[in-house]
Short mmCIF file of C-alpha atoms and ligand atoms in Angstrom, two decimals:
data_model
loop_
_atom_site.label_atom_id
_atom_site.label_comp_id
_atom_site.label_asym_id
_atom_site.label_seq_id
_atom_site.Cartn_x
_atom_site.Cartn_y
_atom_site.Cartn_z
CA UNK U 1 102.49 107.76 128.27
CA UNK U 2 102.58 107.74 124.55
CA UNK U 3 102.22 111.52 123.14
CA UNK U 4 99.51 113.24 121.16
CA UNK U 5 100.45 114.60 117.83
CA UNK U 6 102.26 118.22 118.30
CA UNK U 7 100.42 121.04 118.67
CA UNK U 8 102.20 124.21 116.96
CA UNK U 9 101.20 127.59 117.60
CA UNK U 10 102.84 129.26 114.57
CA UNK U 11 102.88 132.85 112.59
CA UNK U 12 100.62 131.81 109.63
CA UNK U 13 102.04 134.73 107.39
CA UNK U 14 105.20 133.43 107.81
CA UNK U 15 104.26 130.27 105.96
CA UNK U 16 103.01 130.55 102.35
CA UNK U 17 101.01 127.32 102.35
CA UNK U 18 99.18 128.16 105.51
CA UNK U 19 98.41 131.31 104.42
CA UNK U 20 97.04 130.73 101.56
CA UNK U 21 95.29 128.32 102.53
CA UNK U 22 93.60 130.60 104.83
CA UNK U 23 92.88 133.26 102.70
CA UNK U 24 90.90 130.63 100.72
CA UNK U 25 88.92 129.61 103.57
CA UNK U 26 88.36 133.10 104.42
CA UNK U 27 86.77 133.63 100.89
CA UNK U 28 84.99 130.47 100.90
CA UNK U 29 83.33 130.60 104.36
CA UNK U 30 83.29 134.32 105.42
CA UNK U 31 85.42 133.43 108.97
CA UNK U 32 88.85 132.45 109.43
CA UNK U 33 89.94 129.11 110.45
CA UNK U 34 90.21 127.79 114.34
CA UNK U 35 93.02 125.43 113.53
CA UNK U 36 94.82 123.73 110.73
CA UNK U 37 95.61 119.71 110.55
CA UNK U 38 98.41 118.59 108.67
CA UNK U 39 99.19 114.75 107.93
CA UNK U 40 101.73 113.53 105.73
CA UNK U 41 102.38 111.11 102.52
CA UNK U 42 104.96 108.63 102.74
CA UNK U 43 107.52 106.59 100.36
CA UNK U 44 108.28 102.68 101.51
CA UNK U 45 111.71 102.41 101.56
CA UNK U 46 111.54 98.66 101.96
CA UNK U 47 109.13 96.01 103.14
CA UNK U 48 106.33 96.07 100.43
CA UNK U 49 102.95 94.27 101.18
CA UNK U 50 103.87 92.41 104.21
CA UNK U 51 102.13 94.86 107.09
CA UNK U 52 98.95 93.18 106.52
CA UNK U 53 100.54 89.71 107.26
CA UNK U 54 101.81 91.23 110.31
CA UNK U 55 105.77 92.08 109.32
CA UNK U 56 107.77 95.00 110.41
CA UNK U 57 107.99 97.99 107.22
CA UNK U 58 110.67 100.51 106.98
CA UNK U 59 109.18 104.02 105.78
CA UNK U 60 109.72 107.74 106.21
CA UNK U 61 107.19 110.71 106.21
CA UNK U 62 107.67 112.70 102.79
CA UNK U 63 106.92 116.74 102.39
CA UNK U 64 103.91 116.01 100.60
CA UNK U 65 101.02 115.78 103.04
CA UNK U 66 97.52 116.87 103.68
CA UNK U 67 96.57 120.06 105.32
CA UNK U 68 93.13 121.15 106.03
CA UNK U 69 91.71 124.37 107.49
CA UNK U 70 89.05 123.85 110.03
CA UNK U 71 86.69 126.13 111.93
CA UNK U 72 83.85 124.86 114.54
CA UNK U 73 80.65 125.43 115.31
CA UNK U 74 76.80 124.26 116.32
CA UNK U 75 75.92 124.57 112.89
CA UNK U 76 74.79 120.83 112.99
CA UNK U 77 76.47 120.21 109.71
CA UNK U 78 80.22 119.64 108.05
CA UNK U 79 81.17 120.80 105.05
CA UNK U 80 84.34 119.79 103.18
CA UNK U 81 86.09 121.70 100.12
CA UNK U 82 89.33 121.23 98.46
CA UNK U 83 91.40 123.68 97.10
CA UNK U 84 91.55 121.29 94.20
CA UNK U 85 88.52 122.16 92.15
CA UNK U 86 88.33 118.58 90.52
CA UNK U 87 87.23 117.68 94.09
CA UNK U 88 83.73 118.93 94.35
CA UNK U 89 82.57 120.11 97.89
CA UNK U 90 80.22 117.44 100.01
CA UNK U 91 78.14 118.66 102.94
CA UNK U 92 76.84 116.28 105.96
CA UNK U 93 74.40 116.96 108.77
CA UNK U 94 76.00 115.93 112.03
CA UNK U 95 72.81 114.23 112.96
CA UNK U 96 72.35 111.79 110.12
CA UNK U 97 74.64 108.40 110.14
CA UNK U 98 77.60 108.52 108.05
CA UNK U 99 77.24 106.58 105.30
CA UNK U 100 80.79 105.17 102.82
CA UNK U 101 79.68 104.36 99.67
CA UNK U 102 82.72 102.00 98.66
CA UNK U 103 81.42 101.28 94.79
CA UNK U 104 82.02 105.30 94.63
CA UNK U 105 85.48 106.11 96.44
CA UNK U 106 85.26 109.76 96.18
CA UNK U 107 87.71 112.29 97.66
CA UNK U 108 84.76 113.00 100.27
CA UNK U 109 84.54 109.80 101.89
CA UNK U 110 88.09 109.03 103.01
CA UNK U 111 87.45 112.68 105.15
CA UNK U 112 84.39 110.64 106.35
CA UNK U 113 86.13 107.65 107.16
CA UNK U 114 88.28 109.74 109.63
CA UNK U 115 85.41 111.54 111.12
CA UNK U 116 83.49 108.05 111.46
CA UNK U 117 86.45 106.61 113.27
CA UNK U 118 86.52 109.30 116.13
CA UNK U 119 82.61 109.47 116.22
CA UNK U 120 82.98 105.55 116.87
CA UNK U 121 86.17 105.75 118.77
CA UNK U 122 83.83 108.10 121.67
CA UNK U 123 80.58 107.00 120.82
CA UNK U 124 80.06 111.09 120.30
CA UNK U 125 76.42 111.16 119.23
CA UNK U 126 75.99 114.42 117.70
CA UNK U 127 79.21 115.75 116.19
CA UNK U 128 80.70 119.26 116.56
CA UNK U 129 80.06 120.98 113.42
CA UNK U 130 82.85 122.11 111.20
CA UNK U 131 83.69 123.60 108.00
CA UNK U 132 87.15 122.90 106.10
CA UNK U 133 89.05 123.48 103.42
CA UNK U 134 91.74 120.49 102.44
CA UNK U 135 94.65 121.28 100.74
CA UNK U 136 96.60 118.28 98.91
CA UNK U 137 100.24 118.06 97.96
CA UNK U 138 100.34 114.08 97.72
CA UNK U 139 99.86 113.09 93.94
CA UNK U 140 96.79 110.81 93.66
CA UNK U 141 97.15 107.20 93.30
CA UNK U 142 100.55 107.21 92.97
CA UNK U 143 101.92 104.66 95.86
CA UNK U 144 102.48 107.94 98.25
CA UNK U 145 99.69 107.34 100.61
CA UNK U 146 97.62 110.03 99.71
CA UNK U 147 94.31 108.56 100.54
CA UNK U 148 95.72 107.48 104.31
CA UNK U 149 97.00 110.58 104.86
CA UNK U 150 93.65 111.84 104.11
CA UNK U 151 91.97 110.24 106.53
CA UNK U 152 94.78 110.63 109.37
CA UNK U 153 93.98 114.39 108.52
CA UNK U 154 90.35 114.00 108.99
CA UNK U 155 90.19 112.05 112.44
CA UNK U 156 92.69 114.78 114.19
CA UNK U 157 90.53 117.58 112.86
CA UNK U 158 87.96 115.78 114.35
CA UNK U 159 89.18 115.29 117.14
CA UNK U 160 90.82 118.45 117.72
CA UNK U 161 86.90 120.04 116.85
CA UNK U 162 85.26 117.69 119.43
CA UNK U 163 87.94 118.26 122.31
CA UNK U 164 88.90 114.51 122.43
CA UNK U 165 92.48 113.28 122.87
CA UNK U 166 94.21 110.26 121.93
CA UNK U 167 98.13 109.42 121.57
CA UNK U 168 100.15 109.39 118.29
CA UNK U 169 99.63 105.29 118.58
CA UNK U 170 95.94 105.28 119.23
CA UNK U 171 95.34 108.06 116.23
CA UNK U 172 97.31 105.16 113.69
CA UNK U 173 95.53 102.23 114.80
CA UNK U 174 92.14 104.22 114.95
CA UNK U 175 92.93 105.61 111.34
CA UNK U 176 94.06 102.30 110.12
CA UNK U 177 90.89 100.51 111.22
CA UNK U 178 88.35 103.44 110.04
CA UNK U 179 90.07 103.38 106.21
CA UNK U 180 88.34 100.10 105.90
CA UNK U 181 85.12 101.41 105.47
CA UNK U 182 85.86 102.45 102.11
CA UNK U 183 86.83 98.96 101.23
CA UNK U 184 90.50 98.27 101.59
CA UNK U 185 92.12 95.96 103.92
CA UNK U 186 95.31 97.79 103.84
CA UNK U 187 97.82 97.10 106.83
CA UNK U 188 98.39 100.24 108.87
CA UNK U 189 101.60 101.01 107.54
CA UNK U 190 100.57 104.45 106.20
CA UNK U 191 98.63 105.72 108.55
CA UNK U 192 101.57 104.38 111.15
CA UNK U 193 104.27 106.41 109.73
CA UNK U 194 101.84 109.76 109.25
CA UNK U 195 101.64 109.87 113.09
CA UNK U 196 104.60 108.26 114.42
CA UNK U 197 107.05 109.51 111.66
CA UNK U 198 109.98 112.07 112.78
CA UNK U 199 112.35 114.72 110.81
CA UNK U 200 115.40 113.46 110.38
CA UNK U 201 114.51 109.52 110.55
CA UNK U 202 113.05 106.88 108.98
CA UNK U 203 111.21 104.55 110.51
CA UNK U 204 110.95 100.82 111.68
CA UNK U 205 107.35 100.34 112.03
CA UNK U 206 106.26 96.80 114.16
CA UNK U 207 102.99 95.74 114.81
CA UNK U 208 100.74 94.63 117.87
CA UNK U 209 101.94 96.24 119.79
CA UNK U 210 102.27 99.30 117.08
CA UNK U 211 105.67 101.08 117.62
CA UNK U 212 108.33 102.71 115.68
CA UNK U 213 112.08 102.53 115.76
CA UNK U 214 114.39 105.62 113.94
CA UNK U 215 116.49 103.93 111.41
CA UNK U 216 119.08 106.14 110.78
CA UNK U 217 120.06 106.52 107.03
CA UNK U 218 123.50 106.43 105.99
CA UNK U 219 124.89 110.08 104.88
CA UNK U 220 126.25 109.11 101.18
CA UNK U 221 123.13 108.90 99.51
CA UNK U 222 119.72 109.96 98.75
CA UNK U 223 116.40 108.62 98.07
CA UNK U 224 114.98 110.04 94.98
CA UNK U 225 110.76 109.28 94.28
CA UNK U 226 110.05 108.68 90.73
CA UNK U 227 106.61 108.14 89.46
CA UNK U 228 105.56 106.01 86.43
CA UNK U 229 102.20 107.91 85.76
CA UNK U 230 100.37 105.45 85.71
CA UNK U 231 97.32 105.34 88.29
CA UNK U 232 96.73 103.27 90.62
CA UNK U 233 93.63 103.30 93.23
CA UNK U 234 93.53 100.51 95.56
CA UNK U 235 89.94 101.75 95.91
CA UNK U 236 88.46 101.40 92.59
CA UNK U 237 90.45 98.38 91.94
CA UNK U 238 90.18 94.79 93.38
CA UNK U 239 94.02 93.93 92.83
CA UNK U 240 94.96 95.14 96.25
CA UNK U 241 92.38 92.76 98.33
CA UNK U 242 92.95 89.72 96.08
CA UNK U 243 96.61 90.09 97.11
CA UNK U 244 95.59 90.27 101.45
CA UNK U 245 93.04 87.16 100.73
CA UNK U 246 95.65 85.33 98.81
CA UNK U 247 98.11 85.97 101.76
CA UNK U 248 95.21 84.77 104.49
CA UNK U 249 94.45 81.25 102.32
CA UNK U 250 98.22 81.19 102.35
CA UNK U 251 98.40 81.03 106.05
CA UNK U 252 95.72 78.77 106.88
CA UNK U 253 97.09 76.38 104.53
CA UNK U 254 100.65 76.34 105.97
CA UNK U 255 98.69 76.40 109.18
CA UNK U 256 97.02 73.31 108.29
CA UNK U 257 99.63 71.24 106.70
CA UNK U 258 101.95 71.84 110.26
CA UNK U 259 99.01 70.44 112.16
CA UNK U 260 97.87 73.79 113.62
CA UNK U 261 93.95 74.87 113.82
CA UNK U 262 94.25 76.54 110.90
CA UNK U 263 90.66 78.80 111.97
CA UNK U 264 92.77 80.91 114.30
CA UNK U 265 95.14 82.16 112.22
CA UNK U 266 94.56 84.90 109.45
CA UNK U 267 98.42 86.46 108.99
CA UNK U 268 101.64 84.65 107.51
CA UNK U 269 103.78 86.15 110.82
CA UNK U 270 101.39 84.34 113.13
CA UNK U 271 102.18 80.85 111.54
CA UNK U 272 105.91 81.85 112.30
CA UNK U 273 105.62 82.82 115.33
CA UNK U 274 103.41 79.74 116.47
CA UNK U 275 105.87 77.60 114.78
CA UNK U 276 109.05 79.26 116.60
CA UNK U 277 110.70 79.10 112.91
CA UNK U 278 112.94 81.41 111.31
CA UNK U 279 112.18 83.31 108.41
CA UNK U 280 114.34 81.18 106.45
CA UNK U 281 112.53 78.25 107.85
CA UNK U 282 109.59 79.64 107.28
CA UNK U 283 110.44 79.88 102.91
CA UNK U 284 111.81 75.99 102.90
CA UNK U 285 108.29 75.52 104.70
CA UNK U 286 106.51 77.50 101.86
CA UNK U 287 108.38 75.21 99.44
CA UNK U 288 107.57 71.94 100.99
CA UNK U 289 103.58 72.65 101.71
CA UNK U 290 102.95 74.98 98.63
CA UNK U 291 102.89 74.26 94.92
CA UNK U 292 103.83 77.06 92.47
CA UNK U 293 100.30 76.14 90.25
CA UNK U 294 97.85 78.35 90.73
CA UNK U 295 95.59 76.57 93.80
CA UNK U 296 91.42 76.64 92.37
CA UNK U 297 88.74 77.44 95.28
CA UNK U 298 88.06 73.75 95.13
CA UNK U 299 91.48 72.58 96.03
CA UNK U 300 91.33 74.66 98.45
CA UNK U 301 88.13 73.96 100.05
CA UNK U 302 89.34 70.52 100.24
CA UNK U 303 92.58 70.66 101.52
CA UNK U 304 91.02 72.89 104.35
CA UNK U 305 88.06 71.20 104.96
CA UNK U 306 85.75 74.11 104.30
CA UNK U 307 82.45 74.54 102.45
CA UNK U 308 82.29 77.04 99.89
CA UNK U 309 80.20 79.31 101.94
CA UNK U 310 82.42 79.56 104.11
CA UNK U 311 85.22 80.00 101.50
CA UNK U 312 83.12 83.23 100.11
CA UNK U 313 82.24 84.60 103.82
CA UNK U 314 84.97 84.14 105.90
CA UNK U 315 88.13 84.22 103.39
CA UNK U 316 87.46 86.51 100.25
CA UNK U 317 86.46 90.22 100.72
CA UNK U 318 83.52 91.66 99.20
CA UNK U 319 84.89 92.75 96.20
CA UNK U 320 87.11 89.19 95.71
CA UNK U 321 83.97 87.28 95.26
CA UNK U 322 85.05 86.38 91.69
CA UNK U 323 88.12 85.10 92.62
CA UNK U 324 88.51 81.54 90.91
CA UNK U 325 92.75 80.53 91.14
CA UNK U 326 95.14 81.80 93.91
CA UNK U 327 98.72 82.02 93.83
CA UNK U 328 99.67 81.12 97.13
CA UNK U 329 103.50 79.81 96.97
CA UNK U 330 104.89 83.00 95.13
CA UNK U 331 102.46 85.37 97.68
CA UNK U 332 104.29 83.39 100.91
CA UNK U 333 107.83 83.63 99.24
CA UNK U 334 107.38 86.76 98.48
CA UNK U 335 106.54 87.81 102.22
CA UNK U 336 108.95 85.43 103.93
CA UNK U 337 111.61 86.85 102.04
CA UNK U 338 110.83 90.81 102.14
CA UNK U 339 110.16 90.55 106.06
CA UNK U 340 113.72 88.92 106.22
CA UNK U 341 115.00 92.04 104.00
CA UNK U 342 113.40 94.82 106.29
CA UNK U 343 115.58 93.14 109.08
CA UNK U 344 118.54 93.02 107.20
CA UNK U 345 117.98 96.78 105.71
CA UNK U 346 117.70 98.06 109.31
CA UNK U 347 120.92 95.83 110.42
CA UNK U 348 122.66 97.42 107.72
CA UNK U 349 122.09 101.23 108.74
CA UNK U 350 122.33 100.32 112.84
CA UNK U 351 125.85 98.71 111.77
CA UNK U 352 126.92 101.18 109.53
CA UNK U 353 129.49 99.16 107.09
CA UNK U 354 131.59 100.70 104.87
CA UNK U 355 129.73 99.21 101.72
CA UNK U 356 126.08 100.23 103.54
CA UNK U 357 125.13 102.36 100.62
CA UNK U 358 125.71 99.28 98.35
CA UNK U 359 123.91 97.04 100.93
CA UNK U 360 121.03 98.65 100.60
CA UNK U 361 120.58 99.31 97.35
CA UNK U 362 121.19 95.07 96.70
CA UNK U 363 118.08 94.70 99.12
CA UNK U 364 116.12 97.22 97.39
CA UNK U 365 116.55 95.37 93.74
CA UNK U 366 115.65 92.10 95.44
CA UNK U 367 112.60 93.47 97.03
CA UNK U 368 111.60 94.50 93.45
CA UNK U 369 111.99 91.58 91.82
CA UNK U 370 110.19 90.15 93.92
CA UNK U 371 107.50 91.98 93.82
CA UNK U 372 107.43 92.28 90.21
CA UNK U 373 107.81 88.49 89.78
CA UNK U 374 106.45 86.54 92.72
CA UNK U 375 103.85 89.19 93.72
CA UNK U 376 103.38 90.47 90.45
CA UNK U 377 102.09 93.46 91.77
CA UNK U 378 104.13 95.91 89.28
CA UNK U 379 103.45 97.15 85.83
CA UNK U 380 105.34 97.39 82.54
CA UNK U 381 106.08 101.30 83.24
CA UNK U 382 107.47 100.96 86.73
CA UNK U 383 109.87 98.63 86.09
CA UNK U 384 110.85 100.51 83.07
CA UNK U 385 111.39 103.32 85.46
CA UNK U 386 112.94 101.31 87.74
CA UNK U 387 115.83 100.06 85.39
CA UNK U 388 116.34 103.44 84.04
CA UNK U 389 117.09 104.52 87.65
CA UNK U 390 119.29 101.83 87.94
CA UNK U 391 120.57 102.54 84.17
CA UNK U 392 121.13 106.23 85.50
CA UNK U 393 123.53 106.03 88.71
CA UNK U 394 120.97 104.39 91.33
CA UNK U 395 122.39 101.80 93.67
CA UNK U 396 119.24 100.64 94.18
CA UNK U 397 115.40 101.29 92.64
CA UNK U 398 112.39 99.62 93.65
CA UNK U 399 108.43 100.11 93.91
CA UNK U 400 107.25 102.08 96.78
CA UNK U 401 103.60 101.83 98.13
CA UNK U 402 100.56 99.33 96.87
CA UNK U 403 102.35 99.15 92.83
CA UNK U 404 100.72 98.37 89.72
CA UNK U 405 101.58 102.06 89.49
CA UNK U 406 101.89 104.92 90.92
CA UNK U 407 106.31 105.69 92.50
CA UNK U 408 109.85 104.26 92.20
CA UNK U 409 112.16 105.40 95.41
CA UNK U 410 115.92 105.20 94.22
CA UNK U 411 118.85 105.12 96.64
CA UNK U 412 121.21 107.62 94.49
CA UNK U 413 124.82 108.30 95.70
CA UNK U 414 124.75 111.90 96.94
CA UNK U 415 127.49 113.08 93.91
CA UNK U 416 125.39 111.32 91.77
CA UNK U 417 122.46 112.91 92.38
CA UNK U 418 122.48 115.77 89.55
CA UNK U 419 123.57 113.75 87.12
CA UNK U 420 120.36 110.86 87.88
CA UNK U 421 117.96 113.15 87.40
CA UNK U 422 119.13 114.84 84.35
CA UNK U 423 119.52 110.98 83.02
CA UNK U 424 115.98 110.12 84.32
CA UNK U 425 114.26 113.25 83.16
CA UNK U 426 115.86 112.18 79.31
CA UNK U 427 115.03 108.34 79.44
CA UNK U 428 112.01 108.36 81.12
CA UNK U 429 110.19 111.68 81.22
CA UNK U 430 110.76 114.04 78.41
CA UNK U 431 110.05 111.43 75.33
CA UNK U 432 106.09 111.73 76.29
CA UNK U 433 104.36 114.91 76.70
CA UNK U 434 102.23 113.67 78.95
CA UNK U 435 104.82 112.44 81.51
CA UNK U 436 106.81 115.65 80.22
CA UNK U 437 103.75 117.64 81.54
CA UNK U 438 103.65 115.87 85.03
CA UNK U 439 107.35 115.97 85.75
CA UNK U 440 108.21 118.75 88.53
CA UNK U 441 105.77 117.23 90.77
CA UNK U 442 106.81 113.37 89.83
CA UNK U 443 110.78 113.33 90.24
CA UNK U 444 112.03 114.83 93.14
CA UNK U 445 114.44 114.07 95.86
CA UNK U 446 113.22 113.62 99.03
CA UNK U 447 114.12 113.37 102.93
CA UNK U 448 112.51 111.81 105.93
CA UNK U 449 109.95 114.55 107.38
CA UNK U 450 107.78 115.00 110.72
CA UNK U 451 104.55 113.64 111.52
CA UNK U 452 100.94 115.01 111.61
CA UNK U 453 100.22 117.88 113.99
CA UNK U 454 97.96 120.70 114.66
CA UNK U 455 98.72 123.90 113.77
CA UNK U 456 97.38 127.34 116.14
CA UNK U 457 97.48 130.95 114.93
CA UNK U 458 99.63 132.57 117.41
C1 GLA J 501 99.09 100.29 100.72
C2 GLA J 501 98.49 99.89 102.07
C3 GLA J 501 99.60 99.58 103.07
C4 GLA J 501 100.58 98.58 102.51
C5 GLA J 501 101.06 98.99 101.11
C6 GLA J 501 101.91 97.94 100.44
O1 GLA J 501 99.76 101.50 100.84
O2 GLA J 501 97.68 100.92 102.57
O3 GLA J 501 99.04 99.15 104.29
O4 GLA J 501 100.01 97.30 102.50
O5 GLA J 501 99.97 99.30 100.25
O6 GLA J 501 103.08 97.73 101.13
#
């Protein structure tokens, strides 16, 4: 039986963060907190944009997480606050249907798309009340998973508060599913790795079934996040959904061209898997059915033998509507090859070769290039950043997360490591006040931490 996130009874006053955060909820509300939920961030170490097509992604928890004070009651209502006061507070009543509003993606309503997901998950029809105060370490839009880990902190509150129980497994898929409502068709790769992640480890994350693997990383070397400063929010943007549609067309046209019913099949890995084909196959496939030219809706709609109705309905997403050209050979190379890379990344640190440090960091600088050139899904900043790194003692350097901003991880040789960031902080940093201003909390070193849990005052 798969287990349910930890539960933790712990000494608050022996932990700053905790304790602070109660002392604010204890100002704010007049009672002390029942529990505390903590979910965490996560960097990408390899396997960028390919868990929505169905391929395996290699990340690791970070520090940086969510944590959110909770009390319950029968008040009938819940009310969120954030320690951030940017984040205005939001109240609910339990009674009333919650309603996403995805043209607005406010802090409030990734909380709500947690609490939706359990209310759904149990069909619980009037909620336990509960008041909270969220405390964010994650920095915003910046390829960390904030956002997910948001709403992974959300549905265990919620389900701690309404006495429900669900494994580590059944938490990620519910959380994957219930970010939706605020528009974006991500994979499940974040909210995968915020439950099922484990000190020490990073992960091998598969899909359907959902599990996770440890992928032990070799002891030389260090991954070091770097971020750009440059925002991205997959919310407020449509770049991230034009990318999963362009992906689906993608795989009902290779679908079609190999004589299969192309109507069944909305993820790149399915076509493989139908197929029995390697990945390598699977690229010479992309070559031989595919043509680099952007494809119009009409081509399309022709090749497939669909009207455009049913072009709008069933393959663009609400907010891809506009969508007039697709690029759908570079968006299957691109996947093909990265899924192959994963494998090869987690061969690498199971094997343990001499040169695995230098391994690695060759996989990482292909995975960026290709997402900077086949899924152009970088931007002008990041891979500046990312050839500083590289410029400054990293092995390897490469996006992490959704891109078009936001982090660079770096695989840095251990007795390098001082001498990187000094190098980084120069280059990249220091020469711009405002990236000078945001630079303790965007270049730090980092190591694989533990999942979400629940924490008790003893
Ligand atoms: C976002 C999504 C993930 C994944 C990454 C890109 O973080 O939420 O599911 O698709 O982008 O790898």
């Amino acid at each position: 039986m798969e287990a349910n996130p930890p539960k933790f009874k712990t000494a608050i006053t022996a932990n700053e963060r905790l304790q602070n955060l109660k002392n604010t909820f204890e100002t704010k509300y007049g009672e002390s907190p029942l529990f505390f939920a903590y979910a965490p961030g996560r960097v990408n170490l390899i396997g960028e944009h390919i868990d929505y097509c169905g391929y395996s992604v290699l990340p690791m928890a970070i520090e940086q997480s969510i944590l959110s004070a909770v009390s319950v009651s029968n008040s009938g209502t819940i009310t969120l606050a954030n320690t951030n006061p940017q984040y205005k507070d939001f109240t609910v009543l339990c009674s009333e249907d919650i309603v996403i509003d995805r043209e607005n993606p406010k802090w409030h309503y990734y909380f709500l798309c947690g609490v939706k997901g359990i209310q759904e998950k149990f069909g619980i029809a009037s909620l336990a009340g509960m008041s909270c105060v969220v405390d964010g370490t994650i920095p915003p839009s910046s390829g960390l998973s904030s956002s997910s880990a948001l709403v992974c902190c959300a549905g265990l509150a919620t389900m701690e508060a309404n006495q429900k129980s669900l494994s580590k497994v059944a938490l990620a898929e519910l959380c994957a599913k219930c970010e939706r409502y605020i528009g974006t068709e991500g994979g499940g790769m974040d909210q995968s790795i915020s439950f099922l992640a484990e000190t020490g480890t990073a992960k091998l994350i598969e899909f359907q079934p959902l599990r996770a693997t440890d992928v032990k990383l070799p002891d030389g070397a260090v991954f070091v996040i770097s971020n750009c400063c440059v925002e991205m929010n997959k919310a407020a943007s449509s770049h991230f959904n034009i990318r999963v549609v362009e992906c689906r067309i993608a795989t009902k046209m290779l679908a079609h061209a190999r004589g299969l019913d192309s109507s069944r099949f909305l993820k790149l890995a399915q076509v493989q898997t139908e197929l029995k084909a390697s990945l390598e196959e699977m690229l010479v496939m992309v070559d031989e059915v595919l043509h680099p030219e952007p494809y119009s809706r009409e081509e399309i709609c022709k090749a497939l033998g669909v009207t455009s109705e049913l072009f709008n309905t069933e393959l663009l997403s609400a907010n891809t509507q506009h969508m007039t050209h697709f690029k759908l050979h570079q968006r299957a190379k691109h996947v093909y090859s990265e899924a192959a890379r994963v494998l090869q990344f987690k061969n690498v640190c199971d094997t343990k070769p001499a040169e695995s440090v230098r391994l690695l960091g060759d996989l990482m600088n292909q995975s960026h290039a290709s997402c900077r050139d086949l899924y152009e899904c970088s931007c002008p900043e990041l891979d500046q950043l990312v050839d500083i790194c590289l410029n400054s003692g990293a092995v390897g350097s490469r996006l992490t997360g959704a891109g078009w901003g936001g982090c660079a991880v770096s695989m840095v040789p251990c007795e390098k490591m001082e001498s990187f960031l000094k190098a980084v902080r120069e280059a990249y940093y220091l020469p711009d006040p405002r990236r000078a201003a945001m630079e303790k909390q965007s270049l730090f070193v980092t190591k694989p931490g533990g999942g979400a849990s629940i924490f008790l005052e003893e």
